[in-house]
Every structure is written in C-alpha cells, then in structure tokens.
Amino acid sequence: MTRRCFIIGHPVAHSRSPLIHGHWLAEHGLAGSYERVDVPPAEAAAFIARLRAGEFVGGNVTVPNKEVVLPLLDEASQTAQAMGAANTLWMDGGKLHGDNTDAYGFLAHLDACVPGWARRSGTALILGAGGAARAVIHGLVERGIGRILLVNRSAERAVELAASFPGTVETRPWQGVARLVAESDLIVNTTSLGMHGQPPLEIDLSALRPGTIVDDIVYVPLETPLLAEARRRGGVPVDGLGMLLHQAVPGFERWFGVRPQVTAELRAKLEVDIPRV
Ligand code: ATR
C-alpha cells in the first residue's frame, strides 16, 4: 500500500520538502508519496479530518498553519507545546500526534558543520523574535548555552519571547548590535532579512572575532551577504539549508519507518534548485 504524506501551507508551491522526501523515498525503494497541498488556515481543520480518515499517514505543516494545527492534535510533543506550533504530524493508534522538529534541525546541522560548537558558545546573539527565533532559542537552551542575547526590530516582541525563557535570554536594543557582535561566540539570524527579494540585513560585523560562528537560517541565496561578510572576517559561516534538511529527518522516520540520512548527494540536489542571486 502506498503511504501518502503531505506538506500543507499557504502558499506551498515554493516548498522544497517534496524534493527531500522524494529523494529518500527513491533511495530506500519505498512505495510512498509526499505531496504539496495548498491549505489556507481556515481550511486546516477540514484537511486534518482527511488525515484522521486515513487518506494520509502524516505530513508536514508550514506557514501559516503551524500554530493553527496545534489545538487539533490529540498528542502534542513537549517541544510542539513549547513552540506553540507543530511542523510534523503523524497518526498512531488512531491518534493524531504532532511535533516540532525545527529546533532539532537547527541543532543537528550545527552538530554536523561545527562539531563541539556548544562548548565554545558561551554567549549567543539571536537576531529576530518570530517563530524561528523561538525554535533556535529552545535548541540553545536545551544544549545548555548559558547566555543568550536577543535583539529584534520590535523590542516588545523580543521582551515577550525572552519571557518564555526566564533567566536565560536577555533582550538588547537593535541599535546596539555592532557592539554585541564582539561579545558573541555564536550569532544566528532568524529574520527574513537577506533573503532573496527582502531587504538586506544591515549589521556591522567589524568587531567580529575570528572563529565566531555565524548561522543564517535564510538559504536563498545559499550564501547570504551576512555569511559572505562573516567568512571574509574569519568567522565560521553556517548556512540555512542544513536546518531544512535535518528538520525533515524525524518526520520521514515516523511515516516510513526508516531513519534517513542527510547526505552530500541530497544537499547537492537541493542546491541545484536554489537560485543563484
Ligand atoms: P518566522 O516565524 O519565520 O520567524 P515571523 O514571525 O514573521 O517569521 O518573524 C520575522 C522576524 O523577522 C521578526 O523578528 C521580524 O521583526 P519584527 O518582530 O520587528 O517584525 C523580522 N523582520 C522582518 N522584516 C524585518 C525588517 N525589515 N527589519 C528588521 N526585522 C525584520
């Protein structure tokens, strides 16, 4: 029997997840499918009813449905509850389960690119205070990063996010970022700035210490201006594509019973699909 999986979003045509799961299905010779389904938030409950009725074994959820699906689950993982959002769904024993694998993806990619990164990351600087920032901070807290500085254009959103991590996350004004760069061992851009079609992320890296890890979760382009500048200054650039690849692993394992690998071959397949800008 063909196991059908999905990604629901709105819009969803841009999603590269079918490329990832299609690669793994072929690699493991599995009879399965992974389909894009455009589902506006108002239609999420109707779609979930189709999942419960057996049309699919599970799937992914992307913007703007990650929060909408949470109250529709029977079992939300602790991470999904902490995020207030789920990106991976599966049926098990007649129950609908949901997890959020974004933090896992972020950490797994860093582990793969910069082994031992957590030991050298006494201070982390996070740019942005949306859902992606919440996932990144959740991951950093899990790994015991002791000092997390958070800056965001809208200060009140940063304060609100920091309140979810009492005693660990300190907010700082966006205007002071250049000075914070000098204090940081790990810098993560979670804003959409620097993405193709968006304004650039204008941040002064002149105080960057060589060896500082600079991680941009934007992956179009693969090397953002932030990463290019970090590389030029002796920083360790980490691109956003790996997070996308690694966050897909737990879902595939749930749906198809095989834990897939993030290989150079898979990465190369995705890279071809990313426009050079
Ligand atoms: P996601 O869930 O993907 O993190 P989001 O919740 O829309 O997306 O958050 C986007 C982040 O990018 C926010 O931190 C946002 O800052 P605000 O909270 O001030 O809106 C940031 N962002 C987007 N456009 C920006 C811009 N032009 N300048 C500065 N920050 C920007």
Short mmCIF file of C-alpha atoms and ligand atoms in Angstrom, two decimals:
data_model
loop_
_atom_site.label_atom_id
_atom_site.label_comp_id
_atom_site.label_asym_id
_atom_site.label_seq_id
_atom_site.Cartn_x
_atom_site.Cartn_y
_atom_site.Cartn_z
CA MET A 1 0.00 0.00 0.00
CA THR A 2 1.32 3.42 -0.89
CA ARG A 3 1.77 5.59 2.17
CA ARG A 4 0.76 9.12 1.33
CA CYS A 5 2.26 12.14 3.06
CA PHE A 6 1.81 15.86 2.60
CA ILE A 7 3.04 19.33 3.26
CA ILE A 8 0.28 21.83 3.94
CA GLY A 9 0.93 25.55 3.68
CA HIS A 10 -0.43 28.65 2.05
CA PRO A 11 1.26 29.26 -0.31
CA VAL A 12 3.04 25.93 -0.62
CA ALA A 13 4.28 25.85 -4.22
CA HIS A 14 7.72 27.08 -3.17
CA SER A 15 8.27 24.28 -0.65
CA ARG A 16 11.39 22.21 -1.24
CA SER A 17 10.30 19.46 1.16
CA PRO A 18 8.92 17.23 -1.65
CA LEU A 19 12.42 17.19 -3.14
CA ILE A 20 13.87 15.98 0.16
CA HIS A 21 11.31 13.28 0.89
CA GLY A 22 11.14 12.22 -2.78
CA HIS A 23 14.91 11.66 -2.67
CA TRP A 24 14.67 9.49 0.44
CA LEU A 25 11.70 7.51 -0.89
CA ALA A 26 13.66 6.66 -4.05
CA GLU A 27 16.85 5.95 -2.11
CA HIS A 28 15.09 3.42 0.11
CA GLY A 29 12.87 1.99 -2.65
CA LEU A 30 9.71 2.75 -0.67
CA ALA A 31 6.19 2.89 -2.06
CA GLY A 32 5.17 6.28 -0.76
CA SER A 33 4.28 9.77 -1.86
CA TYR A 34 4.82 13.26 -0.49
CA GLU A 35 2.54 15.91 -1.92
CA ARG A 36 2.18 19.67 -1.67
CA VAL A 37 -1.35 20.66 -0.65
CA ASP A 38 -2.33 24.31 -0.54
CA VAL A 39 -4.39 24.71 2.63
CA PRO A 40 -5.39 28.16 3.88
CA PRO A 41 -5.65 28.34 7.69
CA ALA A 42 -9.46 28.43 7.56
CA GLU A 43 -9.40 25.02 5.84
CA ALA A 44 -6.86 23.37 8.14
CA ALA A 45 -9.48 21.60 10.28
CA ALA A 46 -11.15 20.11 7.19
CA PHE A 47 -7.77 18.88 5.96
CA ILE A 48 -6.95 17.34 9.33
CA ALA A 49 -10.25 15.42 9.12
CA ARG A 50 -8.97 13.84 5.87
CA LEU A 51 -5.77 12.82 7.66
CA ARG A 52 -7.76 11.27 10.50
CA ALA A 53 -9.95 9.42 7.97
CA GLY A 54 -6.88 7.58 6.67
CA GLU A 55 -6.12 9.37 3.43
CA PHE A 56 -2.57 10.12 4.65
CA VAL A 57 -0.17 8.64 7.22
CA GLY A 58 1.16 12.07 8.15
CA GLY A 59 2.95 15.10 6.85
CA ASN A 60 4.50 18.48 7.39
CA VAL A 61 2.92 21.79 8.22
CA THR A 62 4.36 25.10 7.15
CA VAL A 63 3.48 28.79 7.27
CA PRO A 64 0.83 29.92 8.18
CA ASN A 65 -0.60 26.67 9.59
CA LYS A 66 1.96 25.61 12.22
CA GLU A 67 0.07 27.32 15.04
CA VAL A 68 -3.41 26.57 13.67
CA VAL A 69 -2.94 22.78 13.78
CA LEU A 70 -1.77 22.63 17.39
CA PRO A 71 -5.24 22.60 19.04
CA LEU A 72 -6.38 19.98 16.51
CA LEU A 73 -3.88 17.37 17.79
CA ASP A 74 -4.60 14.55 20.25
CA GLU A 75 -0.97 14.46 21.41
CA ALA A 76 1.42 17.39 21.05
CA SER A 77 5.06 16.74 21.97
CA GLN A 78 6.59 18.88 24.71
CA THR A 79 8.58 20.72 22.06
CA ALA A 80 5.47 21.48 20.00
CA GLN A 81 3.75 22.75 23.13
CA ALA A 82 6.74 24.93 23.99
CA MET A 83 6.81 26.31 20.42
CA GLY A 84 3.05 26.77 20.30
CA ALA A 85 3.38 25.25 16.84
CA ALA A 86 3.75 21.88 15.10
CA ASN A 87 5.52 21.15 11.82
CA THR A 88 5.35 17.33 11.75
CA LEU A 89 2.16 15.25 12.10
CA TRP A 90 1.50 11.53 12.14
CA MET A 91 -1.28 9.10 13.00
CA ASP A 92 -0.53 6.41 15.57
CA GLY A 93 -3.09 4.08 17.18
CA GLY A 94 -5.93 6.24 15.86
CA LYS A 95 -4.49 9.34 17.48
CA LEU A 96 -3.11 12.39 15.76
CA HIS A 97 0.36 13.29 17.02
CA GLY A 98 2.35 16.45 16.38
CA ASP A 99 5.92 17.51 16.98
CA ASN A 100 8.08 20.48 16.11
CA THR A 101 11.42 19.50 14.58
CA ASP A 102 12.77 22.96 13.78
CA ALA A 103 14.96 23.14 16.88
CA TYR A 104 16.21 19.61 16.21
CA GLY A 105 17.05 20.60 12.61
CA PHE A 106 18.91 23.68 13.72
CA LEU A 107 20.99 21.74 16.27
CA ALA A 108 21.66 18.73 14.03
CA HIS A 109 23.01 20.95 11.26
CA LEU A 110 25.29 22.81 13.65
CA ASP A 111 26.49 19.47 15.07
CA ALA A 112 27.31 18.30 11.54
CA CYS A 113 29.09 21.51 10.44
CA VAL A 114 30.85 22.62 13.61
CA PRO A 115 31.45 19.68 15.95
CA GLY A 116 31.83 20.88 19.53
CA TRP A 117 30.12 24.21 18.77
CA ALA A 118 28.15 24.25 22.02
CA ARG A 119 31.28 24.09 24.19
CA ARG A 120 32.65 27.21 22.52
CA SER A 121 29.35 29.13 22.54
CA GLY A 122 29.29 30.84 25.91
CA THR A 123 27.33 33.77 24.51
CA ALA A 124 24.86 33.52 21.64
CA LEU A 125 23.31 36.50 19.86
CA ILE A 126 19.93 35.95 18.22
CA LEU A 127 18.54 38.37 15.65
CA GLY A 128 14.75 38.26 15.32
CA ALA A 129 11.91 37.24 17.61
CA GLY A 130 9.46 35.24 15.46
CA GLY A 131 8.69 31.53 15.39
CA ALA A 132 12.12 30.66 14.01
CA ALA A 133 13.83 32.54 16.85
CA ARG A 134 11.73 30.61 19.38
CA ALA A 135 12.88 27.31 17.87
CA VAL A 136 16.53 28.37 17.80
CA ILE A 137 16.45 29.58 21.41
CA HIS A 138 14.68 26.40 22.52
CA GLY A 139 17.51 24.40 20.95
CA LEU A 140 20.24 26.54 22.50
CA VAL A 141 18.67 26.29 25.96
CA GLU A 142 18.43 22.50 25.54
CA ARG A 143 22.19 22.41 24.83
CA GLY A 144 22.93 24.49 27.91
CA ILE A 145 24.08 27.71 26.25
CA GLY A 146 24.35 29.96 29.28
CA ARG A 147 23.92 33.45 27.90
CA ILE A 148 21.55 34.28 25.08
CA LEU A 149 21.19 37.87 23.87
CA LEU A 150 18.10 38.68 21.83
CA VAL A 151 17.60 41.67 19.56
CA ASN A 152 14.61 42.46 17.40
CA ARG A 153 13.33 45.42 15.41
CA SER A 154 10.18 45.50 17.58
CA ALA A 155 11.54 45.49 21.12
CA GLU A 156 8.24 44.38 22.68
CA ARG A 157 8.25 41.15 20.66
CA ALA A 158 11.76 40.39 21.94
CA VAL A 159 10.66 41.01 25.53
CA GLU A 160 7.68 38.70 25.06
CA LEU A 161 9.84 35.90 23.63
CA ALA A 162 12.51 36.30 26.32
CA ALA A 163 9.81 35.91 28.98
CA SER A 164 9.35 32.29 27.82
CA PHE A 165 12.95 31.56 28.85
CA PRO A 166 13.31 33.24 32.24
CA GLY A 167 16.85 33.76 33.45
CA THR A 168 18.47 32.70 30.17
CA VAL A 169 17.51 35.19 27.49
CA GLU A 170 18.35 38.89 27.81
CA THR A 171 16.97 41.44 25.38
CA ARG A 172 19.11 44.21 23.95
CA PRO A 173 18.29 47.17 21.67
CA TRP A 174 18.62 46.55 17.91
CA GLN A 175 20.71 49.73 17.63
CA GLY A 176 23.49 48.22 19.77
CA VAL A 177 24.05 45.10 17.66
CA ALA A 178 27.51 46.12 16.42
CA ARG A 179 28.85 46.07 20.00
CA LEU A 180 27.14 42.80 20.86
CA VAL A 181 28.91 41.15 17.90
CA ALA A 182 32.22 41.48 19.76
CA GLU A 183 30.82 39.62 22.80
CA SER A 184 29.27 36.77 20.85
CA ASP A 185 30.61 33.29 20.09
CA LEU A 186 27.57 32.34 18.03
CA ILE A 187 25.37 34.70 16.03
CA VAL A 188 22.12 33.49 14.47
CA ASN A 189 19.98 35.43 12.01
CA THR A 190 16.38 34.24 12.29
CA THR A 191 14.86 37.23 10.48
CA SER A 192 13.90 37.09 6.83
CA LEU A 193 16.36 39.88 6.07
CA GLY A 194 18.96 38.94 3.46
CA MET A 195 16.55 36.53 1.78
CA HIS A 196 16.16 36.92 -1.98
CA GLY A 197 13.53 39.63 -2.51
CA GLN A 198 13.83 41.01 1.04
CA PRO A 199 15.89 43.97 2.27
CA PRO A 200 19.48 43.17 3.31
CA LEU A 201 20.35 42.56 6.94
CA GLU A 202 22.44 45.59 7.73
CA ILE A 203 24.68 44.68 10.61
CA ASP A 204 28.20 45.89 11.24
CA LEU A 205 30.48 42.89 11.67
CA SER A 206 33.70 44.89 12.07
CA ALA A 207 34.04 43.70 15.69
CA LEU A 208 33.52 40.01 14.81
CA ARG A 209 36.16 37.84 16.44
CA PRO A 210 37.74 35.22 14.16
CA GLY A 211 36.21 31.84 14.89
CA THR A 212 32.79 33.25 15.77
CA ILE A 213 30.09 31.01 14.34
CA VAL A 214 27.61 32.91 12.17
CA ASP A 215 24.49 30.94 11.32
CA ASP A 216 21.89 32.31 8.91
CA ILE A 217 18.67 30.34 8.67
CA VAL A 218 17.96 32.05 5.33
CA TYR A 219 19.02 29.72 2.49
CA VAL A 220 18.04 31.66 -0.63
CA PRO A 221 20.71 32.64 -1.52
CA LEU A 222 22.78 29.85 -0.03
CA GLU A 223 25.49 32.30 0.95
CA THR A 224 23.70 35.39 2.22
CA PRO A 225 25.54 38.73 2.41
CA LEU A 226 25.78 38.12 6.19
CA LEU A 227 27.55 34.80 5.69
CA ALA A 228 29.84 36.21 2.99
CA GLU A 229 30.89 39.04 5.30
CA ALA A 230 31.40 36.64 8.21
CA ARG A 231 33.59 34.41 6.04
CA ARG A 232 35.65 37.43 4.93
CA ARG A 233 36.28 38.35 8.56
CA GLY A 234 37.39 34.90 9.68
CA GLY A 235 34.04 33.81 11.11
CA VAL A 236 32.64 30.31 10.65
CA PRO A 237 29.62 30.57 8.34
CA VAL A 238 26.75 28.08 8.68
CA ASP A 239 24.02 28.23 6.05
CA GLY A 240 20.30 27.65 6.47
CA LEU A 241 19.88 24.77 4.04
CA GLY A 242 21.10 22.18 6.52
CA MET A 243 18.40 23.10 9.03
CA LEU A 244 15.76 22.47 6.36
CA LEU A 245 17.29 19.09 5.52
CA HIS A 246 17.72 17.92 9.10
CA GLN A 247 14.28 19.02 10.32
CA ALA A 248 12.82 16.61 7.75
CA VAL A 249 14.52 13.51 9.22
CA PRO A 250 12.20 12.71 12.19
CA GLY A 251 9.05 13.00 10.05
CA PHE A 252 10.29 10.62 7.38
CA GLU A 253 11.24 8.11 10.07
CA ARG A 254 7.74 8.32 11.62
CA TRP A 255 5.92 7.88 8.33
CA PHE A 256 8.10 5.27 6.63
CA GLY A 257 9.95 3.52 9.47
CA VAL A 258 13.44 4.28 8.15
CA ARG A 259 15.72 6.94 9.59
CA PRO A 260 17.08 8.76 6.53
CA GLN A 261 20.49 10.38 6.22
CA VAL A 262 21.31 13.93 5.21
CA THR A 263 23.99 13.22 2.62
CA ALA A 264 26.13 15.38 0.34
CA GLU A 265 24.17 13.93 -2.58
CA LEU A 266 20.84 15.12 -1.14
CA ARG A 267 22.29 18.53 -0.35
CA ALA A 268 23.64 18.86 -3.89
CA LYS A 269 20.18 18.08 -5.27
CA LEU A 270 18.66 20.91 -3.21
CA GLU A 271 21.47 23.33 -4.06
CA VAL A 272 20.74 22.98 -7.78
CA ASP A 273 17.20 24.13 -7.07
CA ILE A 274 18.27 27.30 -5.21
CA PRO A 275 18.55 30.32 -7.48
CA ARG A 276 21.95 31.99 -7.69
CA VAL A 277 21.28 35.62 -6.86
P1 ATR B 1 9.21 33.38 11.50
O1 ATR B 1 8.07 32.67 12.17
O2 ATR B 1 9.67 32.75 10.22
O3 ATR B 1 10.33 33.62 12.43
P2 ATR B 1 7.98 36.00 11.76
O4 ATR B 1 7.28 35.55 12.98
O5 ATR B 1 7.24 36.74 10.72
O6 ATR B 1 8.63 34.77 10.98
O7 ATR B 1 9.29 36.84 12.21
C1 ATR B 1 10.07 37.53 11.30
C2 ATR B 1 11.24 38.17 12.01
O8 ATR B 1 11.95 38.96 11.04
C3 ATR B 1 10.80 39.13 13.11
O9 ATR B 1 11.81 39.13 14.11
C4 ATR B 1 10.78 40.47 12.38
O10 ATR B 1 10.93 41.59 13.21
P3 ATR B 1 9.63 42.28 13.88
O11 ATR B 1 9.22 41.40 15.03
O12 ATR B 1 10.11 43.61 14.32
O13 ATR B 1 8.59 42.35 12.80
C5 ATR B 1 11.97 40.32 11.48
N1 ATR B 1 11.90 41.23 10.35
C6 ATR B 1 11.17 41.10 9.23
N2 ATR B 1 11.36 42.17 8.41
C7 ATR B 1 12.25 42.99 9.04
C8 ATR B 1 12.86 44.25 8.72
N3 ATR B 1 12.60 44.88 7.56
N4 ATR B 1 13.73 44.78 9.62
C9 ATR B 1 14.01 44.16 10.78
N5 ATR B 1 13.47 42.96 11.14
C10 ATR B 1 12.60 42.38 10.28
#
